[in-house]
Structures are given as C-alpha cells and as structure tokens.
C-alpha cells in the first residue's frame, strides 16, 4: 500500500509506509549520560475553549505520556517550552502540571525537573520579576522536583543591562534549597528573549551567563543551552566550573554534542526526545557501552526529522511534536492548547509523518497511516 502526500510545491508524491516499527530493546538505567525529554501536554479536545482562554488539559493522557518516557529510562523536563509555556499554557496550568507530574514521578520512581519562570506576570519591575520567580521556585521545590530556572520575558523587558541579570539570578541562587539547572533559551525559540543576559552580542551575553555560574557553582547543577549553535555550546561547556554539567538543548546538533570529544560532552534536555524517546534511550544505552559509532549510527539519522520539526519559525515545533504523538497512538486526537495544531502547514506535517515513519517511530505503523489518511482527507486530499 502507498499513500499520496502533499509537498510544498502543491503537488502530490507517493510514499510507501514502513511495515514494522523500530525494534526497542528494554535496558538498564543510563550510566554515561543524564537524559531528559522535555514533554508536551495533551489538550482536552472536548473543552469549549478559545486560543486565548486558559488551557484545558487532558490530565490522564498527559500523565500517561510521562509514564511512557519514564518506562524507557528518560527523565522528564516538565512545564518547559515543549509544554507550551507562554504559548497556550499559563502559570495556573503549569503549576497544576508540576504538582501532578511530580506526584506521578514519586509514584513510579521517575526523574523529574520542572521549569521555573515568571509567566504569572507579563511585565514588571525587577522586584516583581524576582517575586514571580520566587513563587514558582517555591512551588517546584515543595513538589520535590529539581528546579530549572527558565529565561524570563519579563526580566528581558525590565533589565537595563548585565548587572540586573547578575542581581536577579544571584538572589535566586542564594535562596535555592538545592542546585538548579540554568536555562538559556535563544530568541529563535522565543523572540521576546532577544538580548538575554544583557546584550545582543552573544560573546558578551555568554560572559555574563558564565559569571552568574562562577559566582554560585555550588547552586548550579547544570546548564541547558538552547541556541542551535554547536560551537558556542562546546565553548561554554569547556568554560564551566568543575562539576557543573552542560545539558544540550540543541535540537539541530544533539548527536555530536552528546557523543562529545576528548575534552568533554553534553548531557541532554531536549524537546526532540519527546517523539524520539524509545530510540534515543536505546542509542544512549549503546553509548553507555563505549560504542560511540553505534550511538551515532542510531541517532544521526534522526537529525533530519528534528531539523524539520524545528525549522523556522522554531517556536512552532510543538505542533509537529504533538502531531507525531497522535500518529504514534499516545493520544486520541490532534488538538493542542491554544489551537496550535494549526501552526504548521499540511505539507510540513506530511513530511514529518514520512520522516518519522522512515525511522520506525510509530509502534503501530498501520494506525499512523490510517490517521495520516484521515487528516489528508479532512484537507481534501484524495487517495
């Protein structure tokens, strides 16, 4: 059987779906790398909502997906960009997500880290930004999860220079109960974060970022770098204080960054590991044996899919992630909070299906094909 898929030229091409999924071999916990998947949320498709109303979440399906990730040995990075923070999921929804996911993690023995931001305010003074961060940090710490200090739109708007970032982050790190992960999210993921760390010059911004860490190395467990610039990430990780980890957030260059070189490597905290979960877990277990080539042979072929999902405008990658979760049978519908299921074109989604199917990511290829055919028919594509 073949399926006709639309392409960006307006034509149709014939694709023959893969008959069998990628064979997943269960294994022991990872030993060489710490790996988190930033996980998406599942919307409630029956809720009577609008794109600008509070998110309605299907909690059962959302938590079931986290159990799927934990079952493969992955940690869950919760309430992050992938969960549509600031793009459909407000602070009230994120707070509930953190509470529920942290409780689920305790119940199943899964590792979890949660995003701490300032999205309960849209703008404010530096004092108000600090207070917003403090509120979220307190909730995450009380849930028993590790805190990830996310970049703040409100801080980017309020700060007048590097000294304001040093003051705000220094204040937060001094009061953090346990070491945190610092997250530098680039403007390709969120345009409101342009000039973060007090400068649009990335060299100057990097210096400020590293100054924050150097002043509080005992309170920074690691950093997550999401700049889609492999050379800059390597430079940053080589300049980190001893004992501070680098978690790659580079969804374009993750295989080489995780594999590393003779001077070090990156751990992982990636949105692309949401759809790649089982395959990524198997690749890391191969790496645990010291087989770098085998690791690259498994993970390198996934980069084309990742670059497709994260192509500009990068912030809409969540649409492809949720689309693939639907095709894979992890949820019963392709609906997103904030209505973001409409954020990518049909040709884009068709190519995502083709690339994911080629990798064997769908546990039931026939189900994925049937759902893809239904979506095509909805758009008027006849087979």
mmCIF file of N, CA and C in Angstrom, residues 329-380:
data_model
loop_
_atom_site.group_PDB
_atom_site.id
_atom_site.type_symbol
_atom_site.label_atom_id
_atom_site.label_comp_id
_atom_site.label_asym_id
_atom_site.label_seq_id
_atom_site.Cartn_x
_atom_site.Cartn_y
_atom_site.Cartn_z
ATOM 1 N N UNK A 329 -0.102 7.034 18.576
ATOM 2 C CA UNK A 329 -1.106 6.430 19.437
ATOM 3 C C UNK A 329 -1.023 6.825 20.890
ATOM 4 N N UNK A 330 -0.227 7.837 21.205
ATOM 5 C CA UNK A 330 -0.114 8.277 22.595
ATOM 6 C C UNK A 330 -1.280 9.161 23.021
ATOM 7 N N UNK A 331 -2.060 9.632 22.073
ATOM 8 C CA UNK A 331 -3.260 10.398 22.372
ATOM 9 C C UNK A 331 -4.257 10.168 21.252
ATOM 10 N N UNK A 332 -5.537 10.409 21.553
ATOM 11 C CA UNK A 332 -6.600 10.021 20.629
ATOM 12 C C UNK A 332 -6.944 11.094 19.614
ATOM 13 N N UNK A 333 -6.264 12.223 19.636
ATOM 14 C CA UNK A 333 -6.650 13.350 18.798
ATOM 15 C C UNK A 333 -5.446 14.238 18.521
ATOM 16 N N UNK A 334 -5.597 15.101 17.513
ATOM 17 C CA UNK A 334 -4.570 16.096 17.206
ATOM 18 C C UNK A 334 -5.147 17.474 17.492
ATOM 19 N N UNK A 335 -5.268 17.766 18.779
ATOM 20 C CA UNK A 335 -5.735 19.066 19.262
ATOM 21 C C UNK A 335 -4.703 19.578 20.244
ATOM 22 N N UNK A 336 -4.437 20.884 20.228
ATOM 23 C CA UNK A 336 -3.429 21.455 21.116
ATOM 24 C C UNK A 336 -4.008 22.612 21.907
ATOM 25 N N UNK A 337 -3.446 22.858 23.091
ATOM 26 C CA UNK A 337 -3.850 24.043 23.824
ATOM 27 C C UNK A 337 -3.437 25.265 23.008
ATOM 28 N N UNK A 338 -4.273 26.299 23.063
ATOM 29 C CA UNK A 338 -4.013 27.493 22.286
ATOM 30 C C UNK A 338 -4.311 27.341 20.802
ATOM 31 N N UNK A 339 -4.883 26.201 20.403
ATOM 32 C CA UNK A 339 -5.202 25.993 18.995
ATOM 33 C C UNK A 339 -3.987 25.856 18.093
ATOM 34 N N UNK A 340 -2.828 25.485 18.663
ATOM 35 C CA UNK A 340 -1.602 25.474 17.869
ATOM 36 C C UNK A 340 -1.497 24.308 16.896
ATOM 37 N N UNK A 341 -2.507 23.442 16.843
ATOM 38 C CA UNK A 341 -2.491 22.408 15.807
ATOM 39 C C UNK A 341 -2.538 23.023 14.404
ATOM 40 N N UNK A 342 -2.909 24.292 14.317
ATOM 41 C CA UNK A 342 -2.974 24.976 13.017
ATOM 42 C C UNK A 342 -1.687 25.727 12.675
ATOM 43 N N UNK A 343 -0.651 25.608 13.509
ATOM 44 C CA UNK A 343 0.543 26.437 13.340
ATOM 45 C C UNK A 343 1.504 25.935 12.267
ATOM 46 N N UNK A 344 1.320 24.735 11.782
ATOM 47 C CA UNK A 344 2.156 24.199 10.704
ATOM 48 C C UNK A 344 1.268 23.770 9.540
ATOM 49 N N UNK A 345 1.831 23.827 8.340
ATOM 50 C CA UNK A 345 1.081 23.521 7.122
ATOM 51 C C UNK A 345 0.917 22.018 6.929
ATOM 52 N N UNK A 346 -0.010 21.647 6.051
ATOM 53 C CA UNK A 346 -0.207 20.235 5.719
ATOM 54 C C UNK A 346 1.052 19.630 5.091
ATOM 55 N N UNK A 347 1.719 20.294 4.138
ATOM 56 C CA UNK A 347 2.962 19.708 3.616
ATOM 57 C C UNK A 347 4.020 19.494 4.700
ATOM 58 N N UNK A 348 4.100 20.412 5.664
ATOM 59 C CA UNK A 348 5.056 20.246 6.764
ATOM 60 C C UNK A 348 4.712 18.995 7.572
ATOM 61 N N UNK A 349 3.447 18.807 7.908
ATOM 62 C CA UNK A 349 3.036 17.652 8.691
ATOM 63 C C UNK A 349 3.221 16.364 7.900
ATOM 64 N N UNK A 350 2.946 16.423 6.604
ATOM 65 C CA UNK A 350 3.128 15.232 5.772
ATOM 66 C C UNK A 350 4.587 14.789 5.751
ATOM 67 N N UNK A 351 5.496 15.740 5.657
ATOM 68 C CA UNK A 351 6.920 15.398 5.663
ATOM 69 C C UNK A 351 7.332 14.868 7.030
ATOM 70 N N UNK A 352 6.778 15.415 8.102
ATOM 71 C CA UNK A 352 7.070 14.908 9.440
ATOM 72 C C UNK A 352 6.632 13.452 9.569
ATOM 73 N N UNK A 353 5.447 13.141 9.046
ATOM 74 C CA UNK A 353 4.976 11.750 9.052
ATOM 75 C C UNK A 353 5.939 10.851 8.288
ATOM 76 N N UNK A 354 6.334 11.269 7.110
ATOM 77 C CA UNK A 354 7.217 10.466 6.268
ATOM 78 C C UNK A 354 8.554 10.198 6.961
ATOM 79 N N UNK A 355 9.150 11.236 7.533
ATOM 80 C CA UNK A 355 10.447 11.074 8.187
ATOM 81 C C UNK A 355 10.339 10.209 9.436
ATOM 82 N N UNK A 356 9.292 10.421 10.242
ATOM 83 C CA UNK A 356 9.127 9.635 11.460
ATOM 84 C C UNK A 356 8.828 8.179 11.134
ATOM 85 N N UNK A 357 7.999 7.952 10.136
ATOM 86 C CA UNK A 357 7.698 6.583 9.736
ATOM 87 C C UNK A 357 8.954 5.883 9.222
ATOM 88 N N UNK A 358 9.768 6.604 8.463
ATOM 89 C CA UNK A 358 11.005 6.024 7.949
ATOM 90 C C UNK A 358 11.951 5.589 9.047
ATOM 91 N N UNK A 359 11.893 6.281 10.198
ATOM 92 C CA UNK A 359 12.727 5.917 11.348
ATOM 93 C C UNK A 359 12.121 4.782 12.176
ATOM 94 N N UNK A 360 10.878 4.428 11.876
ATOM 95 C CA UNK A 360 10.211 3.389 12.645
ATOM 96 C C UNK A 360 9.709 3.853 13.989
ATOM 97 N N UNK A 361 9.365 5.153 14.122
ATOM 98 C CA UNK A 361 8.969 5.700 15.411
ATOM 99 C C UNK A 361 7.555 5.328 15.838
ATOM 100 N N UNK A 362 6.740 4.834 14.901
ATOM 101 C CA UNK A 362 5.346 4.553 15.237
ATOM 102 C C UNK A 362 5.204 3.100 15.694
ATOM 103 N N UNK A 363 4.794 2.864 16.945
ATOM 104 C CA UNK A 363 4.640 1.483 17.419
ATOM 105 C C UNK A 363 3.678 0.668 16.566
ATOM 106 N N UNK A 364 2.665 1.332 16.017
ATOM 107 C CA UNK A 364 1.699 0.679 15.132
ATOM 108 C C UNK A 364 1.671 1.460 13.823
ATOM 109 N N UNK A 365 2.497 1.077 12.845
ATOM 110 C CA UNK A 365 2.558 1.841 11.589
ATOM 111 C C UNK A 365 1.216 1.929 10.877
ATOM 112 N N UNK A 366 0.386 0.896 10.997
ATOM 113 C CA UNK A 366 -0.918 0.923 10.334
ATOM 114 C C UNK A 366 -1.826 1.988 10.946
ATOM 115 N N UNK A 367 -1.784 2.116 12.261
ATOM 116 C CA UNK A 367 -2.563 3.164 12.929
ATOM 117 C C UNK A 367 -2.095 4.537 12.476
ATOM 118 N N UNK A 368 -0.781 4.732 12.428
ATOM 119 C CA UNK A 368 -0.247 6.020 11.990
ATOM 120 C C UNK A 368 -0.679 6.323 10.561
ATOM 121 N N UNK A 369 -0.622 5.330 9.702
ATOM 122 C CA UNK A 369 -1.028 5.534 8.304
ATOM 123 C C UNK A 369 -2.517 5.879 8.222
ATOM 124 N N UNK A 370 -3.333 5.173 8.983
ATOM 125 C CA UNK A 370 -4.777 5.441 8.970
ATOM 126 C C UNK A 370 -5.067 6.865 9.441
ATOM 127 N N UNK A 371 -4.388 7.291 10.491
ATOM 128 C CA UNK A 371 -4.616 8.649 10.989
ATOM 129 C C UNK A 371 -4.106 9.691 10.004
ATOM 130 N N UNK A 372 -2.988 9.407 9.337
ATOM 131 C CA UNK A 372 -2.486 10.330 8.334
ATOM 132 C C UNK A 372 -3.469 10.430 7.174
ATOM 133 N N UNK A 373 -4.041 9.320 6.754
ATOM 134 C CA UNK A 373 -5.031 9.340 5.672
ATOM 135 C C UNK A 373 -6.268 10.149 6.073
ATOM 136 N N UNK A 374 -6.691 10.003 7.332
ATOM 137 C CA UNK A 374 -7.854 10.755 7.798
ATOM 138 C C UNK A 374 -7.577 12.259 7.767
ATOM 139 N N UNK A 375 -6.370 12.660 8.187
ATOM 140 C CA UNK A 375 -6.018 14.077 8.157
ATOM 141 C C UNK A 375 -5.978 14.588 6.719
ATOM 142 N N UNK A 376 -5.395 13.810 5.828
ATOM 143 C CA UNK A 376 -5.343 14.215 4.429
ATOM 144 C C UNK A 376 -6.728 14.386 3.841
ATOM 145 N N UNK A 377 -7.623 13.443 4.170
ATOM 146 C CA UNK A 377 -8.990 13.548 3.663
ATOM 147 C C UNK A 377 -9.688 14.795 4.179
ATOM 148 N N UNK A 378 -9.413 15.147 5.441
ATOM 149 C CA UNK A 378 -10.002 16.357 6.014
ATOM 150 C C UNK A 378 -9.598 17.588 5.231
ATOM 151 N N UNK A 379 -8.369 17.581 4.688
ATOM 152 C CA UNK A 379 -7.867 18.696 3.901
ATOM 153 C C UNK A 379 -8.212 18.578 2.413
ATOM 154 N N UNK A 380 -8.958 17.511 2.055
ATOM 155 C CA UNK A 380 -9.388 17.355 0.670
ATOM 156 C C UNK A 380 -8.456 16.594 -0.225
#
